[in-house]
Tab-separated table of C-alpha atoms in Angstrom:
chain	number	residue	atom	x	y	z
I	1203	UNK	CA	0.063	0.592	0.300
I	1204	UNK	CA	1.209	3.222	-0.956
I	1205	UNK	CA	2.239	5.507	2.105
I	1206	UNK	CA	1.634	8.520	0.808
I	1207	UNK	CA	-1.947	8.240	-0.572
I	1208	UNK	CA	-2.438	5.984	2.103
I	1209	UNK	CA	-2.341	9.658	4.542
I	1210	UNK	CA	-3.588	11.844	2.716
I	1211	UNK	CA	-6.600	9.234	2.827
I	1212	UNK	CA	-6.538	9.212	6.432
I	1213	UNK	CA	-6.365	13.143	6.465
I	1214	UNK	CA	-9.391	13.231	4.402
I	1215	UNK	CA	-11.642	11.259	6.487
I	1216	UNK	CA	-13.613	13.668	8.195
I	1217	UNK	CA	-15.950	13.235	11.134
I	1218	UNK	CA	-19.519	14.226	9.851
I	1219	UNK	CA	-19.015	11.635	7.720
I	1220	UNK	CA	-19.518	9.291	10.488
I	1221	UNK	CA	-21.416	11.631	12.971
I	1222	UNK	CA	-24.115	11.408	10.853
I	1223	UNK	CA	-28.041	9.782	11.738
I	1224	UNK	CA	-28.306	7.651	8.680
I	1225	UNK	CA	-26.687	4.261	7.463
I	1226	UNK	CA	-23.448	3.814	8.010
I	1227	UNK	CA	-21.197	1.688	5.206
I	1228	UNK	CA	-17.710	1.300	5.733
I	1229	UNK	CA	-14.546	-0.470	4.636
I	1230	UNK	CA	-11.719	-0.497	7.199
I	1231	UNK	CA	-9.185	-2.248	6.138
I	1232	UNK	CA	-9.847	-5.300	8.762
I	1233	UNK	CA	-12.303	-6.174	11.191
I	1234	UNK	CA	-11.737	-7.903	14.191
I	1235	UNK	CA	-14.079	-11.414	14.612
I	1236	UNK	CA	-14.208	-14.015	16.895
I	1237	UNK	CA	-12.394	-16.190	14.708
I	1238	UNK	CA	-9.153	-12.881	14.656
I	1239	UNK	CA	-8.945	-10.355	11.511
I	1240	UNK	CA	-10.095	-10.155	8.414
I	1241	UNK	CA	-9.892	-8.553	5.238
I	1242	UNK	CA	-12.105	-7.862	2.658
I	1243	UNK	CA	-15.160	-6.972	5.302
I	1244	UNK	CA	-17.760	-4.313	5.366
I	1245	UNK	CA	-20.392	-3.741	8.130
I	1246	UNK	CA	-23.560	-1.623	7.677
I	1247	UNK	CA	-24.737	0.546	10.682
I	1248	UNK	CA	-27.807	1.494	11.585
I	1249	UNK	CA	-30.182	2.173	13.835
I	1250	UNK	CA	-27.988	1.803	16.435
I	1251	UNK	CA	-27.151	-2.042	15.040
I	1252	UNK	CA	-24.899	-3.818	12.843
I	1253	UNK	CA	-27.672	-4.325	10.040
I	1254	UNK	CA	-24.817	-6.276	8.573
I	1255	UNK	CA	-21.206	-7.907	8.440
I	1256	UNK	CA	-19.675	-9.901	5.327
I	1257	UNK	CA	-17.694	-9.955	2.059
I	1258	UNK	CA	-17.254	-6.149	1.105
I	1259	UNK	CA	-17.945	-7.144	-2.457
I	1260	UNK	CA	-21.146	-8.383	-1.876
I	1261	UNK	CA	-21.972	-5.805	1.078
I	1262	UNK	CA	-21.671	-3.411	-1.722
I	1263	UNK	CA	-23.239	-4.845	-4.021
I	1264	UNK	CA	-26.334	-5.079	-2.116
I	1265	UNK	CA	-26.100	-1.429	-0.179
I	1266	UNK	CA	-25.241	0.009	-3.419
I	1267	UNK	CA	-27.651	2.807	-2.529
I	1268	UNK	CA	-25.507	4.015	0.655
I	1269	UNK	CA	-21.698	5.760	-0.093
I	1270	UNK	CA	-19.039	4.081	1.078
I	1271	UNK	CA	-16.854	5.394	3.872
I	1272	UNK	CA	-14.019	3.985	3.536
I	1273	UNK	CA	-11.051	3.625	6.404
I	1274	UNK	CA	-7.699	2.937	4.506
I	1275	UNK	CA	-4.334	1.912	7.085
I	1276	UNK	CA	-8.264	1.239	10.585
I	1277	UNK	CA	-9.267	-1.696	11.767
I	1278	UNK	CA	-12.325	-1.539	12.946
I	1279	UNK	CA	-12.820	-4.001	16.504
I	1280	UNK	CA	-15.473	-4.544	19.037
I	1281	UNK	CA	-15.144	-1.949	21.735
I	1282	UNK	CA	-13.835	-3.015	24.921
I	1283	UNK	CA	-16.330	-4.101	28.141
I	1284	UNK	CA	-15.491	-3.230	31.490
I	1285	UNK	CA	-16.053	-6.380	33.610
I	1286	UNK	CA	-16.118	-4.604	37.000
I	1287	UNK	CA	-15.683	-0.537	37.914
I	1288	UNK	CA	-17.078	1.796	40.205
I	1289	UNK	CA	-18.024	4.921	38.542
I	1290	UNK	CA	-18.519	7.388	41.253
I	1291	UNK	CA	-15.444	6.289	43.120
I	1292	UNK	CA	-13.356	8.301	40.122
I	1293	UNK	CA	-12.494	11.628	42.743
I	1294	UNK	CA	-10.130	9.068	44.879
I	1295	UNK	CA	-8.405	6.707	41.586
I	1296	UNK	CA	-5.192	8.700	43.124
I	1297	UNK	CA	-4.930	7.919	46.602
I	1298	UNK	CA	-5.962	4.469	47.235
I	1299	UNK	CA	-3.299	2.680	45.206
I	1300	UNK	CA	-0.189	1.667	46.978
I	1301	UNK	CA	-2.429	0.892	49.835
I	1302	UNK	CA	-2.774	-2.028	52.424
I	1303	UNK	CA	-5.552	-3.830	51.548
I	1304	UNK	CA	-9.605	-3.485	52.317
I	1305	UNK	CA	-9.052	-0.107	50.868
I	1306	UNK	CA	-13.255	0.420	50.118
I	1307	UNK	CA	-13.788	0.274	54.355
I	1308	UNK	CA	-10.621	3.437	54.896
I	1309	UNK	CA	-10.769	5.451	51.315
I	1310	UNK	CA	-13.630	4.230	49.423
I	1311	UNK	CA	-16.865	4.150	51.868
I	1312	UNK	CA	-15.685	7.211	53.586
I	1313	UNK	CA	-14.879	9.410	49.497
I	1314	UNK	CA	-18.606	7.861	48.961
I	1315	UNK	CA	-19.823	9.726	51.789
I	1316	UNK	CA	-19.311	12.810	50.959
I	1317	UNK	CA	-20.687	13.342	47.496
I	1318	UNK	CA	-23.530	15.567	46.988
I	1319	UNK	CA	-25.290	14.567	43.416
I	1320	UNK	CA	-23.740	17.106	41.600
I	1321	UNK	CA	-20.353	15.466	42.928
I	1322	UNK	CA	-21.168	12.756	41.830
I	1323	UNK	CA	-22.545	13.496	38.273
I	1324	UNK	CA	-19.377	15.039	37.940
I	1325	UNK	CA	-17.196	12.424	39.025
I	1326	UNK	CA	-19.169	9.323	37.146
I	1327	UNK	CA	-19.270	11.716	33.774
I	1328	UNK	CA	-15.287	12.091	34.666
I	1329	UNK	CA	-15.267	8.171	34.377
I	1330	UNK	CA	-17.115	7.502	31.727
I	1331	UNK	CA	-14.391	9.708	29.759
I	1332	UNK	CA	-12.440	8.376	30.853
I	1333	UNK	CA	-13.007	4.293	29.588
I	1334	UNK	CA	-14.219	5.712	26.570
I	1335	UNK	CA	-11.154	7.676	25.555
I	1336	UNK	CA	-9.227	4.355	26.625
I	1337	UNK	CA	-11.958	2.166	23.948
I	1338	UNK	CA	-14.375	1.441	26.500
I	1339	UNK	CA	-17.670	1.506	25.079
I	1340	UNK	CA	-19.327	-0.203	27.556
I	1341	UNK	CA	-19.028	0.076	31.225
I	1342	UNK	CA	-20.467	-2.209	34.137
I	1343	UNK	CA	-20.918	-0.327	37.600
I	1344	UNK	CA	-20.602	-2.690	40.602
I	1345	UNK	CA	-23.021	0.021	42.824
I	1346	UNK	CA	-22.238	3.356	44.626
I	1347	UNK	CA	-22.791	4.491	48.816
I	1348	UNK	CA	-23.072	7.987	47.541
I	1349	UNK	CA	-26.719	7.601	49.607
I	1350	UNK	CA	-27.807	9.570	46.127
I	1351	UNK	CA	-30.411	8.516	43.264
I	1352	UNK	CA	-28.720	5.746	41.913
I	1353	UNK	CA	-29.940	7.521	38.476
I	1354	UNK	CA	-27.272	9.874	38.795
I	1355	UNK	CA	-25.113	7.565	37.804
I	1356	UNK	CA	-27.360	6.389	35.265
I	1357	UNK	CA	-27.850	9.723	33.940
I	1358	UNK	CA	-24.228	10.081	33.708
I	1359	UNK	CA	-23.600	7.162	31.573
I	1360	UNK	CA	-26.038	8.417	29.141
I	1361	UNK	CA	-24.720	12.463	28.780
I	1362	UNK	CA	-21.097	10.945	28.385
I	1363	UNK	CA	-22.681	7.833	26.043
I	1364	UNK	CA	-21.475	4.913	27.410
I	1365	UNK	CA	-22.909	1.118	27.552
I	1366	UNK	CA	-24.055	0.821	31.704
I	1367	UNK	CA	-24.416	-1.993	33.995
I	1368	UNK	CA	-25.501	-0.285	37.053
I	1369	UNK	CA	-25.200	-1.714	39.568
I	1370	UNK	CA	-27.754	-1.556	42.740
I	1371	UNK	CA	-25.738	-2.415	45.557
I	1372	UNK	CA	-27.966	-4.587	47.835
I	1373	UNK	CA	-26.575	-4.673	51.431
I	1374	UNK	CA	-28.398	-5.698	54.316
I	1375	UNK	CA	-26.205	-7.132	57.175
I	1376	UNK	CA	-25.084	-5.656	60.421
I	1377	UNK	CA	-22.386	-6.669	60.795
I	1378	UNK	CA	-23.201	-9.976	63.314
I	1379	UNK	CA	-25.211	-11.454	60.640
I	1380	UNK	CA	-28.482	-9.933	61.859
I	1381	UNK	CA	-30.876	-8.085	59.325
I	1382	UNK	CA	-30.320	-4.148	59.364
I	1383	UNK	CA	-33.664	-2.393	60.236
I	1384	UNK	CA	-32.478	0.903	59.315
I	1385	UNK	CA	-32.863	2.202	55.891
I	1386	UNK	CA	-31.114	-0.683	53.961
I	1387	UNK	CA	-33.533	-3.417	55.192
I	1388	UNK	CA	-36.274	-3.780	52.948
I	1389	UNK	CA	-33.383	-5.282	49.807
I	1390	UNK	CA	-35.488	-7.471	47.866
I	1391	UNK	CA	-38.536	-4.268	47.197
I	1392	UNK	CA	-34.930	-2.657	46.470
I	1393	UNK	CA	-33.942	-4.587	44.303
I	1394	UNK	CA	-37.009	-5.464	42.573
I	1395	UNK	CA	-37.929	-1.742	41.792
I	1396	UNK	CA	-34.229	-1.489	40.728
I	1397	UNK	CA	-34.456	-3.987	37.467
I	1398	UNK	CA	-37.681	-3.033	36.440
I	1399	UNK	CA	-36.633	0.724	36.512
I	1400	UNK	CA	-33.978	0.644	33.393
I	1401	UNK	CA	-35.998	-1.826	31.246
I	1402	UNK	CA	-36.384	-1.123	27.969
I	1403	UNK	CA	-32.873	1.310	28.043
I	1404	UNK	CA	-30.732	1.687	25.120
I	1405	UNK	CA	-27.771	1.935	26.595
I	1406	UNK	CA	-28.348	1.369	30.676
I	1407	UNK	CA	-28.610	-1.872	32.567
I	1408	UNK	CA	-30.023	-2.828	35.255
I	1409	UNK	CA	-27.646	-5.321	37.937
I	1410	UNK	CA	-27.951	-6.196	41.806
I	1411	UNK	CA	-24.237	-5.994	43.470
I	1412	UNK	CA	-23.610	-6.952	47.165
I	1413	UNK	CA	-20.626	-5.229	48.567
I	1414	UNK	CA	-19.000	-8.877	49.934
I	1415	UNK	CA	-20.863	-11.703	50.766
I	1416	UNK	CA	-20.515	-10.786	54.305
I	1417	UNK	CA	-22.902	-7.366	54.001
I	1418	UNK	CA	-26.115	-9.203	53.015
I	1419	UNK	CA	-27.893	-11.168	54.990
I	1420	UNK	CA	-28.605	-15.090	53.496
I	1421	UNK	CA	-32.148	-14.260	52.490
I	1422	UNK	CA	-31.424	-11.093	50.379
I	1423	UNK	CA	-27.975	-13.317	48.864
I	1424	UNK	CA	-30.506	-15.874	47.687
I	1425	UNK	CA	-33.371	-13.926	46.206
I	1426	UNK	CA	-31.098	-10.784	44.875
I	1427	UNK	CA	-29.769	-14.231	42.789
I	1428	UNK	CA	-32.959	-15.121	42.189
I	1429	UNK	CA	-34.808	-11.545	41.220
I	1430	UNK	CA	-30.816	-11.369	38.518
I	1431	UNK	CA	-31.991	-15.040	37.291
I	1432	UNK	CA	-35.404	-14.360	36.203
I	1433	UNK	CA	-34.375	-10.906	34.993
I	1434	UNK	CA	-31.598	-12.357	32.835
I	1435	UNK	CA	-29.631	-9.788	35.078
I	1436	UNK	CA	-26.357	-9.611	37.128
I	1437	UNK	CA	-25.392	-9.856	40.482
I	1438	UNK	CA	-22.162	-8.283	41.046
I	1439	UNK	CA	-19.677	-9.507	44.382
I	1440	UNK	CA	-16.499	-8.964	45.268
I	1441	UNK	CA	-15.547	-12.481	45.935
I	1442	UNK	CA	-11.749	-13.825	47.586
I	1443	UNK	CA	-10.499	-10.881	47.347
I	1444	UNK	CA	-8.802	-10.171	50.157
I	1445	UNK	CA	-7.207	-13.210	52.816
I	1446	UNK	CA	-8.737	-10.561	55.951
I	1447	UNK	CA	-12.738	-11.780	53.821
I	1448	UNK	CA	-11.375	-15.096	53.746
I	1449	UNK	CA	-10.357	-15.772	56.971
I	1450	UNK	CA	-14.422	-14.326	58.234
I	1451	UNK	CA	-15.343	-16.071	56.198
I	1452	UNK	CA	-14.406	-19.756	57.515
I	1453	UNK	CA	-15.152	-17.967	61.179
I	1454	UNK	CA	-18.444	-17.481	60.747
I	1455	UNK	CA	-19.633	-19.857	58.322
I	1456	UNK	CA	-16.719	-22.147	58.105
I	1457	UNK	CA	-16.317	-21.550	54.934
I	1458	UNK	CA	-14.726	-20.035	52.144
I	1459	UNK	CA	-16.499	-17.049	50.669
I	1460	UNK	CA	-17.236	-19.041	47.256
I	1461	UNK	CA	-18.260	-22.100	49.345
I	1462	UNK	CA	-20.508	-20.306	51.414
I	1463	UNK	CA	-22.545	-18.984	48.236
I	1464	UNK	CA	-22.837	-21.665	47.084
I	1465	UNK	CA	-23.845	-23.486	49.246
I	1466	UNK	CA	-27.042	-20.370	50.452
I	1467	UNK	CA	-27.668	-21.304	45.996
I	1468	UNK	CA	-27.059	-17.959	44.833
I	1469	UNK	CA	-23.667	-19.414	42.623
I	1470	UNK	CA	-25.425	-19.146	39.030
I	1471	UNK	CA	-24.549	-17.594	35.589
I	1472	UNK	CA	-25.923	-14.643	36.669
I	1473	UNK	CA	-23.631	-14.199	39.343
I	1474	UNK	CA	-20.439	-11.580	38.405
I	1475	UNK	CA	-17.749	-12.428	41.579
I	1476	UNK	CA	-15.210	-9.459	41.102
I	1477	UNK	CA	-11.158	-10.270	41.692
I	1478	UNK	CA	-11.204	-13.878	42.766
I	1479	UNK	CA	-7.932	-13.579	43.406
I	1480	UNK	CA	-7.792	-16.459	45.762
I	1481	UNK	CA	-9.568	-19.829	44.555
I	1482	UNK	CA	-8.236	-22.748	45.923
I	1483	UNK	CA	-8.522	-26.056	43.228
I	1484	UNK	CA	-12.050	-26.721	45.073
I	1485	UNK	CA	-13.923	-23.225	44.578
I	1486	UNK	CA	-12.268	-23.442	40.311
I	1487	UNK	CA	-14.378	-26.649	40.080
I	1488	UNK	CA	-17.338	-24.648	41.382
I	1489	UNK	CA	-16.977	-21.514	39.466
I	1490	UNK	CA	-17.235	-24.537	36.290
I	1491	UNK	CA	-19.695	-26.298	37.218
I	1492	UNK	CA	-22.689	-23.543	38.089
I	1493	UNK	CA	-21.752	-21.306	34.709
I	1494	UNK	CA	-20.501	-18.654	37.536
I	1495	UNK	CA	-18.841	-15.287	35.989
I	1496	UNK	CA	-15.902	-13.539	37.043
I	1497	UNK	CA	-14.480	-10.096	36.765
I	1498	UNK	CA	-10.624	-10.476	36.156
I	1499	UNK	CA	-8.993	-7.467	37.206
I	1500	UNK	CA	-4.822	-7.558	37.082
I	1501	UNK	CA	-4.093	-3.873	37.160
I	1502	UNK	CA	-5.867	-4.217	40.823
I	1503	UNK	CA	-3.896	-6.996	42.041
I	1504	UNK	CA	-0.682	-5.018	41.688
I	1505	UNK	CA	-1.654	-1.525	42.209
I	1506	UNK	CA	-2.934	-2.777	45.840
I	1507	UNK	CA	-1.471	-5.640	45.907
I	1508	UNK	CA	-3.529	-8.660	46.504
I	1509	UNK	CA	-2.933	-11.720	44.586
I	1510	UNK	CA	-3.418	-12.617	40.382
I	1511	UNK	CA	-6.654	-13.986	39.926
I	1512	UNK	CA	-5.058	-17.622	37.797
I	1513	UNK	CA	-7.242	-16.020	34.516
I	1514	UNK	CA	-5.007	-18.444	32.667
I	1515	UNK	CA	-6.541	-21.835	35.049
I	1516	UNK	CA	-10.198	-20.295	34.212
I	1517	UNK	CA	-9.846	-20.742	30.242
I	1518	UNK	CA	-9.027	-23.949	30.593
I	1519	UNK	CA	-11.647	-24.994	32.174
I	1520	UNK	CA	-13.972	-23.014	30.215
I	1521	UNK	CA	-15.525	-20.624	33.223
I	1522	UNK	CA	-16.437	-17.228	32.026
I	1523	UNK	CA	-14.372	-14.334	33.160
I	1524	UNK	CA	-13.001	-11.013	31.585
I	1525	UNK	CA	-11.352	-8.657	32.557
I	1526	UNK	CA	-12.266	-5.488	34.583
I	1527	UNK	CA	-10.594	-2.304	36.430
I	1528	UNK	CA	-11.781	-1.337	39.499
I	1529	UNK	CA	-11.593	2.461	38.319
I	1530	UNK	CA	-7.709	2.299	38.119
I	1531	UNK	CA	-7.397	3.314	34.888
I	1532	UNK	CA	-9.811	3.441	31.989
I	1533	UNK	CA	-7.345	1.919	29.563
I	1534	UNK	CA	-8.052	-0.385	27.019
I	1535	UNK	CA	-5.608	-1.945	25.361
I	1536	UNK	CA	-3.473	-1.198	28.645
I	1537	UNK	CA	-5.590	-3.003	30.412
I	1538	UNK	CA	-5.521	-6.640	27.842
I	1539	UNK	CA	-1.724	-5.880	28.096
I	1540	UNK	CA	-1.750	-6.432	32.094
I	1541	UNK	CA	-4.058	-8.904	31.806
I	1542	UNK	CA	-1.771	-11.596	30.162
I	1543	UNK	CA	1.979	-9.773	31.814
I	1544	UNK	CA	0.222	-10.755	35.507
I	1545	UNK	CA	-0.713	-14.076	34.230
I	1546	UNK	CA	3.011	-14.230	33.489
I	1547	UNK	CA	4.886	-12.597	36.531
I	1548	UNK	CA	2.006	-14.358	39.106
I	1549	UNK	CA	2.447	-17.718	36.611
I	1550	UNK	CA	4.596	-18.316	33.576
I	1551	UNK	CA	7.485	-17.612	34.950
I	1552	UNK	CA	7.414	-20.338	37.757
I	1553	UNK	CA	6.426	-23.019	35.538
I	1554	UNK	CA	8.116	-21.715	31.138
I	1555	UNK	CA	4.691	-21.036	29.894
I	1556	UNK	CA	6.182	-18.563	27.250
I	1557	UNK	CA	1.975	-17.907	26.229
I	1558	UNK	CA	0.390	-17.137	28.692
I	1559	UNK	CA	-2.919	-17.391	27.190
I	1560	UNK	CA	-1.705	-15.917	23.652
I	1561	UNK	CA	-2.424	-12.284	22.543
I	1562	UNK	CA	-6.421	-13.767	21.197
I	1563	UNK	CA	-7.005	-14.907	24.796
I	1564	UNK	CA	-6.692	-11.306	25.952
I	1565	UNK	CA	-8.568	-9.526	23.076
I	1566	UNK	CA	-11.610	-12.641	23.709
I	1567	UNK	CA	-12.303	-12.051	27.871
I	1568	UNK	CA	-11.792	-7.871	27.186
I	1569	UNK	CA	-14.685	-8.299	24.443
I	1570	UNK	CA	-17.118	-10.830	24.034
I	1571	UNK	CA	-16.360	-12.533	27.207
I	1572	UNK	CA	-16.902	-9.764	28.645
I	1573	UNK	CA	-19.444	-9.274	27.422
I	1574	UNK	CA	-20.679	-13.049	28.359
I	1575	UNK	CA	-19.712	-12.686	31.818
I	1576	UNK	CA	-21.672	-8.955	32.381
I	1577	UNK	CA	-24.906	-10.557	31.008
I	1578	UNK	CA	-25.157	-8.395	27.332
I	1579	UNK	CA	-23.075	-11.487	25.789
I	1580	UNK	CA	-26.501	-10.894	23.435
I	1581	UNK	CA	-26.027	-7.600	22.403
I	1582	UNK	CA	-22.197	-6.370	22.388
I	1583	UNK	CA	-19.141	-7.469	22.893
I	1584	UNK	CA	-18.595	-9.199	18.570
I	1585	UNK	CA	-18.798	-7.520	14.890
I	1586	UNK	CA	-21.943	-9.310	14.181
I	1587	UNK	CA	-24.683	-9.025	12.678
I	1588	UNK	CA	-27.967	-7.722	14.724
I	1589	UNK	CA	-25.809	-6.731	18.062
I	1590	UNK	CA	-25.061	-3.686	18.920
I	1591	UNK	CA	-22.394	-1.282	17.315
I	1592	UNK	CA	-19.813	-1.091	19.793
I	1593	UNK	CA	-16.918	-0.598	18.588
I	1594	UNK	CA	-13.996	1.686	17.514
I	1595	UNK	CA	-11.570	2.275	14.424
I	1596	UNK	CA	-8.342	1.527	15.591
I	1597	UNK	CA	-5.348	3.343	13.344
I	1598	UNK	CA	-2.938	0.288	12.729
I	1599	UNK	CA	0.217	2.740	10.528
I	1600	UNK	CA	1.575	3.563	13.802
I	1601	UNK	CA	4.999	2.683	13.779
I	1602	UNK	CA	3.853	0.235	17.043
I	1603	UNK	CA	1.212	-1.498	14.695
I	1604	UNK	CA	1.728	-0.797	11.226
I	1605	UNK	CA	4.772	-3.691	11.237
I	1606	UNK	CA	2.119	-6.300	12.391
I	1607	UNK	CA	3.142	-10.217	12.584
I	1608	UNK	CA	0.413	-11.203	14.480
I	1609	UNK	CA	-2.308	-8.467	14.734
I	1610	UNK	CA	-3.933	-9.612	18.003
I	1611	UNK	CA	-0.348	-9.675	19.892
I	1612	UNK	CA	0.572	-6.175	19.010
I	1613	UNK	CA	-2.913	-4.983	19.737
I	1614	UNK	CA	-2.242	-6.491	23.656
I	1615	UNK	CA	1.435	-5.342	23.476
I	1616	UNK	CA	2.045	-2.663	21.723
I	1617	UNK	CA	-1.890	-0.972	21.129
I	1618	UNK	CA	-3.088	2.121	22.796
I	1619	UNK	CA	-5.667	4.783	23.305
I	1620	UNK	CA	-3.712	6.758	21.048
I	1621	UNK	CA	-4.393	4.735	18.082
I	1622	UNK	CA	-7.993	4.516	18.744
I	1623	UNK	CA	-9.732	7.649	15.597
I	1624	UNK	CA	-13.467	6.830	16.956
I	1625	UNK	CA	-15.573	4.978	19.620
I	1626	UNK	CA	-18.813	4.429	18.590
I	1627	UNK	CA	-21.854	2.936	20.777
I	1628	UNK	CA	-25.317	2.232	19.719
I	1629	UNK	CA	-23.845	2.813	16.417
I	1630	UNK	CA	-23.252	6.710	17.077
I	1631	UNK	CA	-20.239	8.475	17.045
I	1632	UNK	CA	-19.096	9.159	21.325
I	1633	UNK	CA	-15.948	9.737	20.532
I	1634	UNK	CA	-13.153	11.854	17.703
I	1635	UNK	CA	-9.889	11.620	18.686
I	1636	UNK	CA	-9.877	10.709	22.100
I	1637	UNK	CA	-12.460	14.383	22.296
I	1638	UNK	CA	-16.223	13.297	23.127
I	1639	UNK	CA	-18.522	14.499	20.658
I	1640	UNK	CA	-22.024	16.484	21.403
I	1641	UNK	CA	-19.741	18.515	25.099
I	1642	UNK	CA	-17.246	19.660	26.189
I	1643	UNK	CA	-14.737	17.190	28.083
I	1644	UNK	CA	-12.557	19.606	29.071
I	1645	UNK	CA	-15.049	22.185	31.130
I	1646	UNK	CA	-15.947	18.810	32.668
I	1647	UNK	CA	-12.384	17.952	33.864
I	1648	UNK	CA	-12.433	21.712	35.232
I	1649	UNK	CA	-15.274	21.310	37.018
I	1650	UNK	CA	-14.693	17.417	38.280
I	1651	UNK	CA	-11.042	18.581	40.058
I	1652	UNK	CA	-12.702	21.607	42.043
I	1653	UNK	CA	-15.596	18.837	43.009
I	1654	UNK	CA	-13.370	16.091	43.681
I	1655	UNK	CA	-11.555	18.642	46.616
I	1656	UNK	CA	-13.954	19.616	48.024
I	1657	UNK	CA	-15.099	16.725	48.224
I	1658	UNK	CA	-11.445	14.372	49.595
I	1659	UNK	CA	-11.386	17.314	51.890
I	1660	UNK	CA	-14.203	16.099	53.084
I	1661	UNK	CA	-14.035	12.780	54.029
I	1662	UNK	CA	-12.868	11.258	56.647
I	1663	UNK	CA	-10.377	9.154	54.602
I	1664	UNK	CA	-7.340	7.781	56.959
I	1665	UNK	CA	-4.692	6.587	53.402
I	1666	UNK	CA	-1.311	3.936	55.758
I	1667	UNK	CA	0.813	5.619	53.475
I	1668	UNK	CA	1.265	9.379	52.505
I	1669	UNK	CA	1.911	11.005	49.284
I	1670	UNK	CA	5.263	9.789	47.268
I	1671	UNK	CA	6.496	13.161	47.841
I	1672	UNK	CA	6.074	13.730	51.300
I	1673	UNK	CA	7.606	9.889	51.809
I	1674	UNK	CA	10.461	11.006	50.012
I	1675	UNK	CA	10.915	14.017	52.682
I	1676	UNK	CA	10.801	11.579	55.398
I	1677	UNK	CA	13.696	8.959	53.602
I	1678	UNK	CA	15.573	12.180	53.050
I	1679	UNK	CA	15.390	13.478	55.815
I	1680	UNK	CA	16.183	10.666	57.599
I	1681	UNK	CA	18.845	9.754	55.883
I	1682	UNK	CA	20.374	13.041	55.959
I	1683	UNK	CA	20.153	12.395	59.689
I	1684	UNK	CA	21.660	9.630	59.902
I	1685	UNK	CA	18.630	6.865	60.775
I	1686	UNK	CA	16.895	4.599	58.052
I	1687	UNK	CA	12.885	5.434	57.427
I	1688	UNK	CA	10.698	3.481	54.609
I	1689	UNK	CA	9.280	6.226	53.162
I	1690	UNK	CA	5.306	6.362	53.421
I	1691	UNK	CA	5.886	3.033	55.565
I	1692	UNK	CA	4.177	5.351	58.684
I	1693	UNK	CA	0.879	8.081	59.203
I	1694	UNK	CA	-2.412	8.165	58.352
I	1695	UNK	CA	-1.954	10.826	55.975
I	1696	UNK	CA	-4.730	12.327	54.111
């Protein structure tokens, strides 16, 4: 392909050609299908879905009334699916990592409690902006404890233009395991109302959530499982994430958290187990036998010091799983890279596994597998006729991808969000060359800065470590005084 001519054609690619209300006939250099990248494929997008996907010559003949948009040097691929996020926690993303486990008790709960309706909306929309910039077309929100109506988060997602699996937290247990008689009571009624509230919404899909198994009564765990299964929705629960949580479950029930959920009948295709970093062979069998899905969150494992979920084993056992950010950073390509890299460090090096799933595994579970894990496999995650047109246009002429020998591997290891030219959700252009369409991204960021500072200042956040700058100052001061000081090892700095 002649490079100067190719560049000229790319430069002529107009946003106006992609941002219209009518049908689109797109002819990229290649389309990422479940079996791999395929050249000579065209797609037709109409009314938010893929009307046709197939041989370009045939599509051009059968849709001759449409003006084709040719995309030389571009790959059309499914949008990434974030299988685990906390949209309302964005203001604290820079506070929470590099901290000891169970930071939700010291950082997230206090932070969310300090948010009002405006700050919760702004935090959620900021998270959606970052996700779209990173190629995510779907985010899965595990619920929030802000106290504001969950529809505030739904509105933020809609206004940003991203697909959202929206969790409602149904916690109703006191610390001793008894049912709460206060505002947390009535979980079953709230769950049923939430599932009905978003029925038919084009972008927001209702989900139920329990923070951790011990946060809900046995009755509620069973009821949410039943309601979600009947509605074709998911129940999101943080399971087997921290050693402390596993030990508390052993003391209370004589069973590990995932075993306890199985005993009470809460496992099944409706359950999305977040993190699942601490799994025994028996628990792997329980997941496989019940069809329970997992959100593998590799960046969160590194930033929070958790164990790494055995994702290559999940894949080998046929256990359903997607990839989640857990609010760490909204970059789909970096997430797939972290997914493979974490497996290599945690498992591959010790066993001599130089592949650790290969590139297609991580792309699969960041797209189609992720959509299945969050309950949207029949709606999105794949470039296929009848599914939602949630997709990316990726420039493959850059230095990182142009010399391709194995494009799936290169996308995982060398892809980045700067290569994403356009992001489509439900057939509409939502992001163009890193900027949102139809609304002011920089203005949102500016507003978020002020609101975030005020919210963090109000929140009784307790951190084990000071900032890196303060830690360095401590270390420098200690060294100059002839003492050995571990920077950031003590303190409760905010």
